[in-house]
Amino acid sequence: MAPSADIHIEATETDPVVRARTAISRGHRELLAGLAAFTGPEPAAGHGESVHADLTGFCTGELRSHLSAADATLYAAASGAAGTRLLVRALRTGRAALDTRIDALAATGDAAAAVPLARAVEAVLAVHLEVEEAVLVPALAALPGADLPALVEDMGTLLAGGRLETPAVIDVREIPHGRRHPRIFARFDRLGAGESFTLVNNHDPKPLRREFEAAHPGAHTWDYVESGPEIWQVRIGRPGRAAAAR
């Protein structure tokens, strides 16, 4: 019988969390290498206008896609947790700084001016990715309810042009036990202010509620729609912007 894909040795390359962190690191290296092809001592060969178009395409395409996918998955998962909320705010400020520099690069019609602008993007990006890799990713690996391998898989889905599922109802009776809470937290991560989904279970999900209170204190709503005896339904959501601001 083939070994189960769920069996692994913790902290080795068989560990899904280690593989997820390796995938993130590899993606970061590829982004920086892509920029270095245009900004290094021997920039990409070709005519100035052609290189400028390729550089602009890389920054507005591949680089922006990564920034958007990381925000929708890694940042979203950490944005509501007390211990990582300020970190996500700092990372989103860094993303805004990158967007400003990418916009300036895309707007310039001067191929000669594009390389200094690209180097400015590169300098900010190197720090931004280091914070993602050295601070955010370890925090996510330790965050209750977060599933780093699933988040990295979701990033891959977005980068491949796919869309993440946002079901209005999650019936955990149909989900294996070990995957229930990560699936629920992943759905919560995709909620906007004032949005919610309904959880269906065959018992009162008190352990899950304790996990939400630990990971997202004051940043989630929990309302029973049906309370047994055979079926429990709970509406889980994010407070509206006005409520969150109080």
CSV table of C-alpha atoms in Angstrom, one decimal:
chain,number,residue,atom,x,y,z
A,1,MET,CA,0.0,0.0,0.0
A,2,ALA,CA,1.3,3.4,-0.9
A,3,PRO,CA,2.1,5.8,2.1
A,4,SER,CA,-0.6,8.4,2.8
A,5,ALA,CA,0.1,11.9,1.5
A,6,ASP,CA,-0.8,13.2,5.0
A,7,ILE,CA,2.1,11.3,6.6
A,8,HIS,CA,5.3,13.4,7.0
A,9,ILE,CA,8.2,14.1,9.3
A,10,GLU,CA,7.9,17.5,10.9
A,11,ALA,CA,10.5,20.2,9.9
A,12,THR,CA,11.8,18.1,7.0
A,13,GLU,CA,11.2,18.5,3.3
A,14,THR,CA,8.3,16.0,3.6
A,15,ASP,CA,6.5,18.5,5.9
A,16,PRO,CA,3.9,20.4,3.9
A,17,VAL,CA,4.7,23.6,5.8
A,18,VAL,CA,8.4,23.3,4.9
A,19,ARG,CA,7.4,22.7,1.3
A,20,ALA,CA,5.1,25.8,1.4
A,21,ARG,CA,7.8,28.0,2.8
A,22,THR,CA,10.2,26.7,0.1
A,23,ALA,CA,7.7,27.5,-2.6
A,24,ILE,CA,7.3,31.1,-1.3
A,25,SER,CA,11.1,31.5,-1.2
A,26,ARG,CA,11.5,30.2,-4.7
A,27,GLY,CA,8.8,32.6,-6.0
A,28,HIS,CA,10.6,35.5,-4.3
A,29,ARG,CA,13.9,34.6,-5.9
A,30,GLU,CA,12.3,34.3,-9.3
A,31,LEU,CA,10.7,37.8,-9.0
A,32,LEU,CA,14.0,39.4,-8.0
A,33,ALA,CA,15.9,37.5,-10.7
A,34,GLY,CA,13.3,38.7,-13.3
A,35,LEU,CA,14.0,42.3,-12.3
A,36,ALA,CA,17.7,41.8,-12.1
A,37,ALA,CA,17.7,40.9,-15.8
A,38,PHE,CA,16.8,44.5,-16.5
A,39,THR,CA,18.7,46.3,-13.7
A,40,GLY,CA,21.9,44.4,-13.3
A,41,PRO,CA,25.3,45.3,-14.6
A,42,GLU,CA,24.5,43.5,-17.9
A,43,PRO,CA,20.9,44.4,-18.6
A,44,ALA,CA,18.7,42.4,-20.9
A,45,ALA,CA,20.0,42.7,-24.5
A,46,GLY,CA,17.9,44.3,-27.2
A,47,HIS,CA,16.8,47.7,-28.4
A,48,GLY,CA,15.9,50.3,-25.8
A,49,GLU,CA,12.2,50.5,-26.6
A,50,SER,CA,11.9,46.7,-26.7
A,51,VAL,CA,13.6,46.3,-23.3
A,52,HIS,CA,11.5,49.0,-21.8
A,53,ALA,CA,8.3,47.3,-23.0
A,54,ASP,CA,9.5,44.0,-21.6
A,55,LEU,CA,10.4,45.6,-18.3
A,56,THR,CA,7.1,47.4,-18.0
A,57,GLY,CA,5.3,44.2,-18.9
A,58,PHE,CA,7.1,42.3,-16.2
A,59,CYS,CA,6.3,44.8,-13.5
A,60,THR,CA,2.7,45.4,-14.4
A,61,GLY,CA,2.1,41.8,-15.1
A,62,GLU,CA,4.1,39.1,-13.2
A,63,LEU,CA,5.1,41.3,-10.3
A,64,ARG,CA,1.7,42.9,-9.7
A,65,SER,CA,0.1,39.5,-10.0
A,66,HIS,CA,2.3,38.2,-7.2
A,67,LEU,CA,1.6,41.2,-5.0
A,68,SER,CA,-2.2,40.8,-5.5
A,69,ALA,CA,-2.1,37.1,-4.9
A,70,ALA,CA,-0.1,37.5,-1.7
A,71,ASP,CA,-2.5,40.1,-0.5
A,72,ALA,CA,-5.6,38.0,-1.2
A,73,THR,CA,-4.1,34.9,0.6
A,74,LEU,CA,-1.2,35.4,3.0
A,75,TYR,CA,-2.1,39.0,4.0
A,76,ALA,CA,-5.9,38.2,4.3
A,77,ALA,CA,-5.2,35.3,6.6
A,78,ALA,CA,-3.1,37.4,8.9
A,79,SER,CA,-5.1,40.7,8.7
A,80,GLY,CA,-7.6,39.9,11.4
A,81,ALA,CA,-5.3,38.3,14.0
A,82,ALA,CA,-4.2,40.6,16.8
A,83,GLY,CA,-0.5,39.5,16.6
A,84,THR,CA,-0.1,40.1,12.9
A,85,ARG,CA,-2.6,42.9,12.1
A,86,LEU,CA,0.0,45.7,12.2
A,87,LEU,CA,2.4,43.6,10.2
A,88,VAL,CA,-0.1,43.2,7.4
A,89,ARG,CA,-0.8,47.0,7.6
A,90,ALA,CA,3.0,47.6,7.1
A,91,LEU,CA,3.1,45.1,4.2
A,92,ARG,CA,0.2,46.7,2.5
A,93,THR,CA,1.9,50.1,2.9
A,94,GLY,CA,4.9,48.6,1.2
A,95,ARG,CA,2.7,47.2,-1.6
A,96,ALA,CA,1.3,50.7,-2.1
A,97,ALA,CA,4.8,52.1,-2.4
A,98,LEU,CA,5.6,49.5,-5.0
A,99,ASP,CA,2.5,50.3,-6.9
A,100,THR,CA,3.5,54.0,-7.0
A,101,ARG,CA,6.9,53.1,-8.4
A,102,ILE,CA,5.5,50.7,-10.9
A,103,ASP,CA,3.0,53.3,-12.1
A,104,ALA,CA,5.9,55.8,-12.6
A,105,LEU,CA,7.8,53.2,-14.6
A,106,ALA,CA,4.8,52.4,-16.8
A,107,ALA,CA,4.2,56.1,-17.4
A,108,THR,CA,7.6,57.0,-18.5
A,109,GLY,CA,8.2,57.1,-22.3
A,110,ASP,CA,12.0,57.4,-21.9
A,111,ALA,CA,13.7,54.0,-22.1
A,112,ALA,CA,16.8,55.4,-20.5
A,113,ALA,CA,14.9,56.6,-17.5
A,114,ALA,CA,13.2,53.2,-17.0
A,115,VAL,CA,16.2,51.4,-15.5
A,116,PRO,CA,16.7,53.8,-12.6
A,117,LEU,CA,12.9,53.5,-11.9
A,118,ALA,CA,13.2,49.8,-12.1
A,119,ARG,CA,16.0,49.8,-9.6
A,120,ALA,CA,13.8,51.8,-7.2
A,121,VAL,CA,11.2,49.1,-7.6
A,122,GLU,CA,13.8,46.5,-7.0
A,123,ALA,CA,15.1,48.1,-3.8
A,124,VAL,CA,11.7,48.4,-2.2
A,125,LEU,CA,10.7,44.9,-3.4
A,126,ALA,CA,13.8,43.2,-1.9
A,127,VAL,CA,12.9,44.6,1.6
A,128,HIS,CA,9.2,43.8,1.1
A,129,LEU,CA,9.8,40.2,0.1
A,130,GLU,CA,12.3,39.7,3.0
A,131,VAL,CA,9.6,40.9,5.5
A,132,GLU,CA,7.1,38.4,3.9
A,133,GLU,CA,9.5,35.5,4.1
A,134,ALA,CA,11.3,36.2,7.4
A,135,VAL,CA,8.4,37.6,9.4
A,136,LEU,CA,4.9,37.0,7.9
A,137,VAL,CA,5.4,33.4,6.8
A,138,PRO,CA,6.6,32.1,10.2
A,139,ALA,CA,3.8,34.0,11.9
A,140,LEU,CA,1.3,32.4,9.6
A,141,ALA,CA,2.8,28.9,10.3
A,142,ALA,CA,2.1,29.5,14.0
A,143,LEU,CA,-1.2,31.3,13.7
A,144,PRO,CA,-4.2,29.3,15.0
A,145,GLY,CA,-6.6,28.4,12.2
A,146,ALA,CA,-4.1,29.3,9.4
A,147,ASP,CA,-3.1,26.6,7.0
A,148,LEU,CA,0.1,27.8,5.2
A,149,PRO,CA,0.2,25.0,2.6
A,150,ALA,CA,-3.4,25.7,1.7
A,151,LEU,CA,-2.7,29.4,1.4
A,152,VAL,CA,0.2,28.8,-0.9
A,153,GLU,CA,-2.0,26.5,-3.0
A,154,ASP,CA,-4.5,29.4,-3.2
A,155,MET,CA,-1.8,31.7,-4.3
A,156,GLY,CA,-0.9,29.3,-7.1
A,157,THR,CA,-4.5,29.2,-8.2
A,158,LEU,CA,-4.7,33.0,-8.4
A,159,LEU,CA,-1.3,33.2,-10.2
A,160,ALA,CA,-2.5,30.7,-12.7
A,161,GLY,CA,-5.5,32.9,-13.5
A,162,GLY,CA,-8.1,30.9,-11.4
A,163,ARG,CA,-10.5,32.1,-8.8
A,164,LEU,CA,-10.9,31.1,-5.1
A,165,GLU,CA,-14.1,29.6,-4.0
A,166,THR,CA,-16.3,31.7,-1.8
A,167,PRO,CA,-19.3,29.5,-0.8
A,168,ALA,CA,-22.1,31.1,1.2
A,169,VAL,CA,-22.6,27.8,3.1
A,170,ILE,CA,-19.9,25.4,4.4
A,171,ASP,CA,-21.3,22.1,5.5
A,172,VAL,CA,-18.4,20.6,7.5
A,173,ARG,CA,-20.2,17.3,7.8
A,174,GLU,CA,-18.9,16.6,4.3
A,175,ILE,CA,-15.3,17.5,5.1
A,176,PRO,CA,-12.7,15.2,6.8
A,177,HIS,CA,-12.1,16.3,10.5
A,178,GLY,CA,-8.5,17.4,10.0
A,179,ARG,CA,-9.4,19.8,7.2
A,180,ARG,CA,-12.5,21.4,8.7
A,181,HIS,CA,-11.1,24.3,10.7
A,182,PRO,CA,-8.5,25.3,8.0
A,183,ARG,CA,-11.2,25.3,5.4
A,184,ILE,CA,-13.4,27.5,7.6
A,185,PHE,CA,-10.6,30.0,8.4
A,186,ALA,CA,-9.7,30.2,4.7
A,187,ARG,CA,-13.2,31.1,3.9
A,188,PHE,CA,-13.3,33.7,6.7
A,189,ASP,CA,-10.0,35.2,5.3
A,190,ARG,CA,-11.8,36.1,2.0
A,191,LEU,CA,-14.7,38.0,3.7
A,192,GLY,CA,-14.9,41.7,3.3
A,193,ALA,CA,-16.2,44.1,5.9
A,194,GLY,CA,-19.9,43.3,6.7
A,195,GLU,CA,-19.8,39.9,4.8
A,196,SER,CA,-20.5,36.5,6.3
A,197,PHE,CA,-21.0,32.8,5.5
A,198,THR,CA,-23.0,30.1,7.2
A,199,LEU,CA,-21.4,27.1,8.9
A,200,VAL,CA,-23.4,23.8,9.2
A,201,ASN,CA,-22.4,21.1,11.6
A,202,ASN,CA,-23.8,18.2,13.6
A,203,HIS,CA,-22.7,19.6,17.0
A,204,ASP,CA,-22.1,22.9,18.7
A,205,PRO,CA,-18.7,24.1,17.3
A,206,LYS,CA,-17.4,25.5,20.6
A,207,PRO,CA,-13.8,24.6,19.9
A,208,LEU,CA,-13.9,26.5,16.6
A,209,ARG,CA,-15.4,29.5,18.4
A,210,ARG,CA,-12.5,29.4,20.9
A,211,GLU,CA,-10.0,29.4,18.0
A,212,PHE,CA,-11.8,32.4,16.4
A,213,GLU,CA,-11.7,34.3,19.7
A,214,ALA,CA,-7.9,33.5,20.0
A,215,ALA,CA,-7.0,34.4,16.3
A,216,HIS,CA,-9.5,37.2,15.6
A,217,PRO,CA,-10.5,38.8,18.9
A,218,GLY,CA,-13.1,41.5,18.3
A,219,ALA,CA,-12.7,41.1,14.6
A,220,HIS,CA,-15.4,38.5,13.8
A,221,THR,CA,-19.1,37.9,14.4
A,222,TRP,CA,-20.7,34.6,15.6
A,223,ASP,CA,-24.4,34.2,15.4
A,224,TYR,CA,-26.4,31.0,15.9
A,225,VAL,CA,-29.0,30.5,13.3
A,226,GLU,CA,-30.0,27.0,14.4
A,227,SER,CA,-28.9,25.3,17.7
A,228,GLY,CA,-29.5,21.6,17.4
A,229,PRO,CA,-30.3,19.0,18.5
A,230,GLU,CA,-29.2,17.4,15.2
A,231,ILE,CA,-28.0,20.4,13.2
A,232,TRP,CA,-26.2,23.6,14.2
A,233,GLN,CA,-25.9,26.5,11.9
A,234,VAL,CA,-23.7,29.5,12.7
A,235,ARG,CA,-23.3,32.7,10.7
A,236,ILE,CA,-19.7,33.8,10.9
A,237,GLY,CA,-18.7,37.2,9.5
A,238,ARG,CA,-16.5,40.3,9.7
A,239,PRO,CA,-18.0,43.4,11.4
A,240,GLY,CA,-19.0,46.2,9.1
A,241,ARG,CA,-16.6,49.1,8.7
A,242,ALA,CA,-18.5,51.3,11.2
A,243,ALA,CA,-18.5,48.6,13.8
A,244,ALA,CA,-14.9,47.7,13.3
A,245,ALA,CA,-13.9,51.4,13.7
A,246,ARG,CA,-15.5,51.6,17.1
